[in-house]
JSON list of C-alpha atoms in Angstrom, two decimals:
[
{"chain": "F", "resi": 1, "resn": "MET", "atom": "CA", "xyz": [96.96, -231.27, -43.43]},
{"chain": "F", "resi": 2, "resn": "ARG", "atom": "CA", "xyz": [101.13, -230.89, -44.75]},
{"chain": "F", "resi": 3, "resn": "ALA", "atom": "CA", "xyz": [101.87, -228.98, -46.83]},
{"chain": "F", "resi": 4, "resn": "PRO", "atom": "CA", "xyz": [103.48, -230.06, -49.79]},
{"chain": "F", "resi": 5, "resn": "LEU", "atom": "CA", "xyz": [106.15, -228.42, -49.92]},
{"chain": "F", "resi": 6, "resn": "GLY", "atom": "CA", "xyz": [106.79, -224.98, -47.47]},
{"chain": "F", "resi": 7, "resn": "HIS", "atom": "CA", "xyz": [106.09, -224.49, -44.07]},
{"chain": "F", "resi": 8, "resn": "PHE", "atom": "CA", "xyz": [102.60, -223.16, -43.75]},
{"chain": "F", "resi": 9, "resn": "ASP", "atom": "CA", "xyz": [100.54, -223.21, -40.07]},
{"chain": "F", "resi": 10, "resn": "THR", "atom": "CA", "xyz": [97.18, -223.72, -41.90]},
{"chain": "F", "resi": 11, "resn": "ALA", "atom": "CA", "xyz": [97.48, -226.19, -45.36]},
{"chain": "F", "resi": 12, "resn": "LEU", "atom": "CA", "xyz": [93.46, -227.75, -45.80]},
{"chain": "F", "resi": 13, "resn": "PRO", "atom": "CA", "xyz": [92.68, -229.02, -48.64]},
{"chain": "F", "resi": 14, "resn": "ALA", "atom": "CA", "xyz": [91.20, -226.29, -51.30]},
{"chain": "F", "resi": 15, "resn": "PRO", "atom": "CA", "xyz": [87.58, -228.12, -51.57]},
{"chain": "F", "resi": 16, "resn": "ASP", "atom": "CA", "xyz": [87.16, -227.69, -47.94]},
{"chain": "F", "resi": 17, "resn": "CYS", "atom": "CA", "xyz": [87.95, -223.71, -48.07]},
{"chain": "F", "resi": 18, "resn": "VAL", "atom": "CA", "xyz": [85.70, -222.52, -50.25]},
{"chain": "F", "resi": 19, "resn": "ASP", "atom": "CA", "xyz": [84.49, -219.88, -48.01]},
{"chain": "F", "resi": 20, "resn": "GLU", "atom": "CA", "xyz": [88.40, -218.81, -48.06]},
{"chain": "F", "resi": 21, "resn": "LEU", "atom": "CA", "xyz": [88.40, -218.39, -51.46]},
{"chain": "F", "resi": 22, "resn": "ILE", "atom": "CA", "xyz": [87.47, -215.60, -53.77]},
{"chain": "F", "resi": 23, "resn": "ALA", "atom": "CA", "xyz": [83.74, -215.40, -55.45]},
{"chain": "F", "resi": 24, "resn": "PRO", "atom": "CA", "xyz": [85.51, -217.35, -58.84]},
{"chain": "F", "resi": 25, "resn": "VAL", "atom": "CA", "xyz": [88.49, -218.94, -57.56]},
{"chain": "F", "resi": 26, "resn": "ALA", "atom": "CA", "xyz": [85.76, -221.07, -55.63]},
{"chain": "F", "resi": 27, "resn": "ASP", "atom": "CA", "xyz": [83.30, -221.75, -57.86]},
{"chain": "F", "resi": 28, "resn": "ALA", "atom": "CA", "xyz": [86.46, -223.21, -60.12]},
{"chain": "F", "resi": 29, "resn": "VAL", "atom": "CA", "xyz": [87.72, -225.30, -56.81]},
{"chain": "F", "resi": 30, "resn": "ARG", "atom": "CA", "xyz": [84.02, -226.15, -56.42]},
{"chain": "F", "resi": 31, "resn": "HIS", "atom": "CA", "xyz": [82.93, -227.42, -60.18]},
{"chain": "F", "resi": 32, "resn": "TRP", "atom": "CA", "xyz": [87.49, -228.54, -60.90]},
{"chain": "F", "resi": 33, "resn": "ARG", "atom": "CA", "xyz": [86.90, -232.15, -63.31]},
{"chain": "F", "resi": 34, "resn": "GLY", "atom": "CA", "xyz": [90.34, -232.26, -64.10]},
{"chain": "F", "resi": 35, "resn": "SER", "atom": "CA", "xyz": [92.22, -235.75, -63.47]},
{"chain": "F", "resi": 36, "resn": "VAL", "atom": "CA", "xyz": [94.24, -234.75, -60.97]},
{"chain": "F", "resi": 37, "resn": "PRO", "atom": "CA", "xyz": [91.32, -234.26, -57.76]},
{"chain": "F", "resi": 38, "resn": "ALA", "atom": "CA", "xyz": [90.20, -231.47, -56.21]},
{"chain": "F", "resi": 39, "resn": "GLU", "atom": "CA", "xyz": [91.71, -232.27, -52.69]},
{"chain": "F", "resi": 40, "resn": "GLN", "atom": "CA", "xyz": [95.57, -232.61, -53.73]},
{"chain": "F", "resi": 41, "resn": "ILE", "atom": "CA", "xyz": [94.97, -228.58, -54.58]},
{"chain": "F", "resi": 42, "resn": "VAL", "atom": "CA", "xyz": [95.77, -227.25, -51.52]},
{"chain": "F", "resi": 43, "resn": "TYR", "atom": "CA", "xyz": [95.01, -223.78, -49.20]},
{"chain": "F", "resi": 44, "resn": "VAL", "atom": "CA", "xyz": [97.61, -222.41, -47.20]},
{"chain": "F", "resi": 45, "resn": "ASP", "atom": "CA", "xyz": [97.13, -219.20, -45.28]},
{"chain": "F", "resi": 46, "resn": "THR", "atom": "CA", "xyz": [100.01, -216.64, -45.18]},
{"chain": "F", "resi": 47, "resn": "ASP", "atom": "CA", "xyz": [100.30, -213.38, -44.01]},
{"chain": "F", "resi": 48, "resn": "PRO", "atom": "CA", "xyz": [100.25, -209.89, -46.56]},
{"chain": "F", "resi": 49, "resn": "ARG", "atom": "CA", "xyz": [102.47, -208.78, -45.28]},
{"chain": "F", "resi": 50, "resn": "TRP", "atom": "CA", "xyz": [105.06, -211.58, -45.84]},
{"chain": "F", "resi": 51, "resn": "ALA", "atom": "CA", "xyz": [104.00, -210.96, -49.83]},
{"chain": "F", "resi": 52, "resn": "ASP", "atom": "CA", "xyz": [107.42, -210.08, -51.19]},
{"chain": "F", "resi": 53, "resn": "THR", "atom": "CA", "xyz": [109.26, -212.93, -52.67]},
{"chain": "F", "resi": 54, "resn": "ALA", "atom": "CA", "xyz": [112.05, -212.50, -51.11]},
{"chain": "F", "resi": 55, "resn": "VAL", "atom": "CA", "xyz": [109.95, -212.36, -47.31]},
{"chain": "F", "resi": 56, "resn": "PHE", "atom": "CA", "xyz": [108.06, -214.71, -48.38]},
{"chain": "F", "resi": 57, "resn": "VAL", "atom": "CA", "xyz": [110.51, -217.35, -48.88]},
{"chain": "F", "resi": 58, "resn": "GLU", "atom": "CA", "xyz": [112.65, -216.44, -45.68]},
{"chain": "F", "resi": 59, "resn": "HIS", "atom": "CA", "xyz": [109.27, -216.77, -44.02]},
{"chain": "F", "resi": 60, "resn": "TYR", "atom": "CA", "xyz": [107.42, -220.54, -45.23]},
{"chain": "F", "resi": 61, "resn": "GLY", "atom": "CA", "xyz": [110.70, -221.51, -46.33]},
{"chain": "F", "resi": 62, "resn": "GLN", "atom": "CA", "xyz": [112.93, -221.33, -49.38]},
{"chain": "F", "resi": 63, "resn": "ASP", "atom": "CA", "xyz": [112.30, -224.72, -51.11]},
{"chain": "F", "resi": 64, "resn": "LEU", "atom": "CA", "xyz": [109.38, -222.07, -52.77]},
{"chain": "F", "resi": 65, "resn": "LEU", "atom": "CA", "xyz": [111.27, -220.13, -54.69]},
{"chain": "F", "resi": 66, "resn": "ASP", "atom": "CA", "xyz": [111.71, -222.62, -57.48]},
{"chain": "F", "resi": 67, "resn": "ARG", "atom": "CA", "xyz": [108.67, -223.99, -56.53]},
{"chain": "F", "resi": 68, "resn": "SER", "atom": "CA", "xyz": [106.70, -220.83, -57.15]},
{"chain": "F", "resi": 69, "resn": "ALA", "atom": "CA", "xyz": [105.12, -219.14, -60.09]},
{"chain": "F", "resi": 70, "resn": "ASN", "atom": "CA", "xyz": [104.07, -216.30, -61.09]},
{"chain": "F", "resi": 71, "resn": "CYS", "atom": "CA", "xyz": [100.36, -215.59, -63.09]},
{"chain": "F", "resi": 72, "resn": "VAL", "atom": "CA", "xyz": [99.92, -212.27, -64.97]},
{"chain": "F", "resi": 73, "resn": "VAL", "atom": "CA", "xyz": [97.31, -210.79, -67.12]},
{"chain": "F", "resi": 74, "resn": "VAL", "atom": "CA", "xyz": [97.94, -209.69, -70.51]},
{"chain": "F", "resi": 75, "resn": "ALA", "atom": "CA", "xyz": [96.47, -207.42, -73.28]},
{"chain": "F", "resi": 76, "resn": "GLY", "atom": "CA", "xyz": [97.08, -208.37, -76.65]},
{"chain": "F", "resi": 77, "resn": "LYS", "atom": "CA", "xyz": [96.42, -205.34, -79.55]},
{"chain": "F", "resi": 78, "resn": "ARG", "atom": "CA", "xyz": [95.52, -206.07, -83.00]},
{"chain": "F", "resi": 79, "resn": "ALA", "atom": "CA", "xyz": [92.97, -203.62, -85.57]},
{"chain": "F", "resi": 80, "resn": "GLY", "atom": "CA", "xyz": [91.59, -201.66, -82.56]},
{"chain": "F", "resi": 81, "resn": "GLU", "atom": "CA", "xyz": [91.52, -204.90, -80.77]},
{"chain": "F", "resi": 82, "resn": "THR", "atom": "CA", "xyz": [92.51, -205.80, -77.39]},
{"chain": "F", "resi": 83, "resn": "ARG", "atom": "CA", "xyz": [92.25, -209.31, -76.24]},
{"chain": "F", "resi": 84, "resn": "LEU", "atom": "CA", "xyz": [93.09, -210.74, -73.21]},
{"chain": "F", "resi": 85, "resn": "ALA", "atom": "CA", "xyz": [95.13, -213.54, -72.20]},
{"chain": "F", "resi": 86, "resn": "ALA", "atom": "CA", "xyz": [96.70, -215.04, -68.87]},
{"chain": "F", "resi": 87, "resn": "CYS", "atom": "CA", "xyz": [100.58, -216.73, -68.00]},
{"chain": "F", "resi": 88, "resn": "LEU", "atom": "CA", "xyz": [101.63, -218.19, -65.74]},
{"chain": "F", "resi": 89, "resn": "ALA", "atom": "CA", "xyz": [105.03, -219.03, -65.66]},
{"chain": "F", "resi": 90, "resn": "LEU", "atom": "CA", "xyz": [107.98, -220.11, -63.23]},
{"chain": "F", "resi": 91, "resn": "SER", "atom": "CA", "xyz": [108.44, -216.33, -60.44]},
{"chain": "F", "resi": 92, "resn": "THR", "atom": "CA", "xyz": [112.28, -216.77, -60.80]},
{"chain": "F", "resi": 93, "resn": "THR", "atom": "CA", "xyz": [111.91, -215.95, -64.92]},
{"chain": "F", "resi": 94, "resn": "ARG", "atom": "CA", "xyz": [109.50, -213.63, -66.66]},
{"chain": "F", "resi": 95, "resn": "VAL", "atom": "CA", "xyz": [107.15, -213.32, -68.66]},
{"chain": "F", "resi": 96, "resn": "ASP", "atom": "CA", "xyz": [108.24, -213.87, -72.93]},
{"chain": "F", "resi": 97, "resn": "VAL", "atom": "CA", "xyz": [105.27, -210.62, -73.47]},
{"chain": "F", "resi": 98, "resn": "ASN", "atom": "CA", "xyz": [107.52, -209.13, -77.20]},
{"chain": "F", "resi": 99, "resn": "GLY", "atom": "CA", "xyz": [107.58, -212.04, -77.92]},
{"chain": "F", "resi": 100, "resn": "ALA", "atom": "CA", "xyz": [105.43, -215.32, -77.35]},
{"chain": "F", "resi": 101, "resn": "VAL", "atom": "CA", "xyz": [102.76, -213.66, -75.77]},
{"chain": "F", "resi": 102, "resn": "ARG", "atom": "CA", "xyz": [102.74, -211.94, -78.99]},
{"chain": "F", "resi": 103, "resn": "ARG", "atom": "CA", "xyz": [102.89, -214.46, -81.29]},
{"chain": "F", "resi": 104, "resn": "GLN", "atom": "CA", "xyz": [99.96, -217.32, -79.90]},
{"chain": "F", "resi": 105, "resn": "LEU", "atom": "CA", "xyz": [97.32, -214.46, -79.62]},
{"chain": "F", "resi": 106, "resn": "GLY", "atom": "CA", "xyz": [98.23, -212.72, -83.41]},
{"chain": "F", "resi": 107, "resn": "ALA", "atom": "CA", "xyz": [98.08, -209.64, -81.48]},
{"chain": "F", "resi": 108, "resn": "ARG", "atom": "CA", "xyz": [100.76, -205.77, -83.01]},
{"chain": "F", "resi": 109, "resn": "LYS", "atom": "CA", "xyz": [101.30, -204.90, -79.53]},
{"chain": "F", "resi": 110, "resn": "ALA", "atom": "CA", "xyz": [101.30, -206.95, -76.66]},
{"chain": "F", "resi": 111, "resn": "SER", "atom": "CA", "xyz": [101.05, -205.47, -72.82]},
{"chain": "F", "resi": 112, "resn": "PHE", "atom": "CA", "xyz": [100.97, -206.57, -69.13]},
{"chain": "F", "resi": 113, "resn": "ALA", "atom": "CA", "xyz": [97.75, -204.98, -68.51]},
{"chain": "F", "resi": 114, "resn": "SER", "atom": "CA", "xyz": [96.72, -202.29, -66.50]},
{"chain": "F", "resi": 115, "resn": "MET", "atom": "CA", "xyz": [95.69, -203.32, -62.35]},
{"chain": "F", "resi": 116, "resn": "GLU", "atom": "CA", "xyz": [92.26, -202.14, -62.75]},
{"chain": "F", "resi": 117, "resn": "THR", "atom": "CA", "xyz": [91.86, -203.70, -66.47]},
{"chain": "F", "resi": 118, "resn": "ALA", "atom": "CA", "xyz": [93.16, -207.80, -64.40]},
{"chain": "F", "resi": 119, "resn": "THR", "atom": "CA", "xyz": [91.54, -206.65, -61.45]},
{"chain": "F", "resi": 120, "resn": "GLY", "atom": "CA", "xyz": [87.82, -206.17, -62.33]},
{"chain": "F", "resi": 121, "resn": "GLU", "atom": "CA", "xyz": [88.09, -208.77, -65.32]},
{"chain": "F", "resi": 122, "resn": "THR", "atom": "CA", "xyz": [88.65, -211.54, -62.62]},
{"chain": "F", "resi": 123, "resn": "GLY", "atom": "CA", "xyz": [87.24, -210.52, -59.70]},
{"chain": "F", "resi": 124, "resn": "MET", "atom": "CA", "xyz": [90.54, -210.89, -58.30]},
{"chain": "F", "resi": 125, "resn": "GLU", "atom": "CA", "xyz": [92.83, -208.96, -56.08]},
{"chain": "F", "resi": 126, "resn": "TYR", "atom": "CA", "xyz": [96.50, -207.89, -57.47]},
{"chain": "F", "resi": 127, "resn": "GLY", "atom": "CA", "xyz": [99.29, -209.57, -56.27]},
{"chain": "F", "resi": 128, "resn": "GLY", "atom": "CA", "xyz": [96.88, -212.72, -55.29]},
{"chain": "F", "resi": 129, "resn": "ILE", "atom": "CA", "xyz": [96.01, -213.17, -59.55]},
{"chain": "F", "resi": 130, "resn": "THR", "atom": "CA", "xyz": [95.28, -217.10, -60.12]},
{"chain": "F", "resi": 131, "resn": "PRO", "atom": "CA", "xyz": [95.09, -219.30, -63.09]},
{"chain": "F", "resi": 132, "resn": "LEU", "atom": "CA", "xyz": [92.22, -221.28, -61.56]},
{"chain": "F", "resi": 133, "resn": "GLY", "atom": "CA", "xyz": [87.99, -219.23, -61.91]},
{"chain": "F", "resi": 134, "resn": "LEU", "atom": "CA", "xyz": [90.25, -217.42, -65.22]},
{"chain": "F", "resi": 135, "resn": "PRO", "atom": "CA", "xyz": [86.84, -216.09, -66.97]},
{"chain": "F", "resi": 136, "resn": "ASP", "atom": "CA", "xyz": [86.74, -219.39, -69.52]},
{"chain": "F", "resi": 137, "resn": "SER", "atom": "CA", "xyz": [87.49, -217.52, -73.35]},
{"chain": "F", "resi": 138, "resn": "TRP", "atom": "CA", "xyz": [90.67, -216.40, -72.60]},
{"chain": "F", "resi": 139, "resn": "PRO", "atom": "CA", "xyz": [94.19, -218.17, -73.49]},
{"chain": "F", "resi": 140, "resn": "LEU", "atom": "CA", "xyz": [95.72, -218.96, -70.71]},
{"chain": "F", "resi": 141, "resn": "PHE", "atom": "CA", "xyz": [99.59, -219.44, -71.55]},
{"chain": "F", "resi": 142, "resn": "VAL", "atom": "CA", "xyz": [101.20, -221.32, -69.14]},
{"chain": "F", "resi": 143, "resn": "ASP", "atom": "CA", "xyz": [105.48, -221.91, -69.60]},
{"chain": "F", "resi": 144, "resn": "ALA", "atom": "CA", "xyz": [105.59, -226.60, -69.30]},
{"chain": "F", "resi": 145, "resn": "ALA", "atom": "CA", "xyz": [108.65, -225.61, -66.59]},
{"chain": "F", "resi": 146, "resn": "VAL", "atom": "CA", "xyz": [105.61, -225.03, -64.02]},
{"chain": "F", "resi": 147, "resn": "VAL", "atom": "CA", "xyz": [103.44, -228.06, -65.33]},
{"chain": "F", "resi": 148, "resn": "GLU", "atom": "CA", "xyz": [106.83, -229.80, -65.44]},
{"chain": "F", "resi": 149, "resn": "LEU", "atom": "CA", "xyz": [106.56, -230.28, -61.47]},
{"chain": "F", "resi": 150, "resn": "PRO", "atom": "CA", "xyz": [104.69, -232.10, -58.64]},
{"chain": "F", "resi": 151, "resn": "TYR", "atom": "CA", "xyz": [103.97, -228.83, -56.71]},
{"chain": "F", "resi": 152, "resn": "VAL", "atom": "CA", "xyz": [103.98, -225.21, -57.72]},
{"chain": "F", "resi": 153, "resn": "LEU", "atom": "CA", "xyz": [102.86, -222.29, -55.56]},
{"chain": "F", "resi": 154, "resn": "VAL", "atom": "CA", "xyz": [100.41, -219.71, -57.05]},
{"chain": "F", "resi": 155, "resn": "GLY", "atom": "CA", "xyz": [98.16, -216.16, -55.78]},
{"chain": "F", "resi": 156, "resn": "SER", "atom": "CA", "xyz": [94.12, -217.86, -54.35]},
{"chain": "F", "resi": 157, "resn": "GLY", "atom": "CA", "xyz": [92.41, -214.53, -55.92]},
{"chain": "F", "resi": 158, "resn": "ARG", "atom": "CA", "xyz": [93.82, -212.69, -52.75]},
{"chain": "F", "resi": 159, "resn": "ARG", "atom": "CA", "xyz": [96.45, -211.27, -51.49]},
{"chain": "F", "resi": 160, "resn": "ARG", "atom": "CA", "xyz": [95.54, -213.05, -47.96]},
{"chain": "F", "resi": 161, "resn": "GLY", "atom": "CA", "xyz": [96.59, -217.89, -48.94]},
{"chain": "F", "resi": 162, "resn": "LYS", "atom": "CA", "xyz": [98.11, -219.20, -51.43]},
{"chain": "F", "resi": 163, "resn": "LEU", "atom": "CA", "xyz": [97.28, -222.25, -53.38]},
{"chain": "F", "resi": 164, "resn": "LEU", "atom": "CA", "xyz": [99.29, -225.68, -53.59]},
{"chain": "F", "resi": 165, "resn": "VAL", "atom": "CA", "xyz": [98.84, -227.08, -57.19]},
{"chain": "F", "resi": 166, "resn": "PRO", "atom": "CA", "xyz": [99.49, -229.98, -58.91]},
{"chain": "F", "resi": 167, "resn": "GLY", "atom": "CA", "xyz": [101.75, -228.74, -62.05]},
{"chain": "F", "resi": 168, "resn": "LYS", "atom": "CA", "xyz": [100.39, -230.64, -64.44]},
{"chain": "F", "resi": 169, "resn": "ALA", "atom": "CA", "xyz": [96.46, -230.01, -63.37]},
{"chain": "F", "resi": 170, "resn": "PHE", "atom": "CA", "xyz": [97.43, -226.14, -65.16]},
{"chain": "F", "resi": 171, "resn": "THR", "atom": "CA", "xyz": [97.07, -227.94, -68.33]},
{"chain": "F", "resi": 172, "resn": "GLU", "atom": "CA", "xyz": [93.69, -228.95, -67.94]},
{"chain": "F", "resi": 173, "resn": "LEU", "atom": "CA", "xyz": [92.21, -225.15, -67.08]},
{"chain": "F", "resi": 174, "resn": "PRO", "atom": "CA", "xyz": [89.78, -223.93, -69.90]},
{"chain": "F", "resi": 175, "resn": "GLY", "atom": "CA", "xyz": [91.92, -222.50, -72.08]},
{"chain": "F", "resi": 176, "resn": "ALA", "atom": "CA", "xyz": [94.94, -224.44, -71.19]},
{"chain": "F", "resi": 177, "resn": "VAL", "atom": "CA", "xyz": [98.67, -223.29, -73.47]},
{"chain": "F", "resi": 178, "resn": "VAL", "atom": "CA", "xyz": [101.29, -224.63, -72.81]},
{"chain": "F", "resi": 179, "resn": "LEU", "atom": "CA", "xyz": [104.53, -222.79, -74.60]},
{"chain": "F", "resi": 180, "resn": "GLU", "atom": "CA", "xyz": [108.01, -223.66, -74.11]},
{"chain": "F", "resi": 181, "resn": "GLY", "atom": "CA", "xyz": [110.23, -220.70, -73.07]},
{"chain": "F", "resi": 182, "resn": "LEU", "atom": "CA", "xyz": [107.52, -218.45, -72.55]},
{"chain": "F", "resi": 183, "resn": "GLY", "atom": "CA", "xyz": [108.69, -218.30, -69.34]},
{"chain": "F", "resi": 184, "resn": "VAL", "atom": "CA", "xyz": [112.59, -216.55, -69.79]},
{"chain": "F", "resi": 185, "resn": "ALA", "atom": "CA", "xyz": [115.73, -216.05, -67.28]}
]
């Protein structure tokens, strides 16, 4: 199979390679119920040595720079209570944690969750966190620009490998809320 974007040696429909995915992501693919068929979610094998964005796009294709999104875990605090959420924004932007995220969480303070919290609560590797397989109770804030793309490159839950996912599929994930301006230049 040829990947819908980028230049990858290995590209497979995600349901055909759940053994390459970590448990929460594999479960999300196995139990996929979105209007986008699960077979349109594509797993591509990547070398973790080329994970840095500049090196990654040089190796796998310059077209990926504007079609990649980062999924980050954030923590909102109010009255001593912490609420976790995930945010998905284009990799050419940064997540507006102290504006859009803080308001959506109804928090007095919001910040990126620690690496220990992000990996411990998601069951995913740092640098590979993906929207597929996140805890169902979490909000998932998705920048509107991500949804508009035909395919988006995101993590696979591990540092090795990525997923190519139709942008509109993110709107159907548990807790998904599409926000204009979540990612800012």
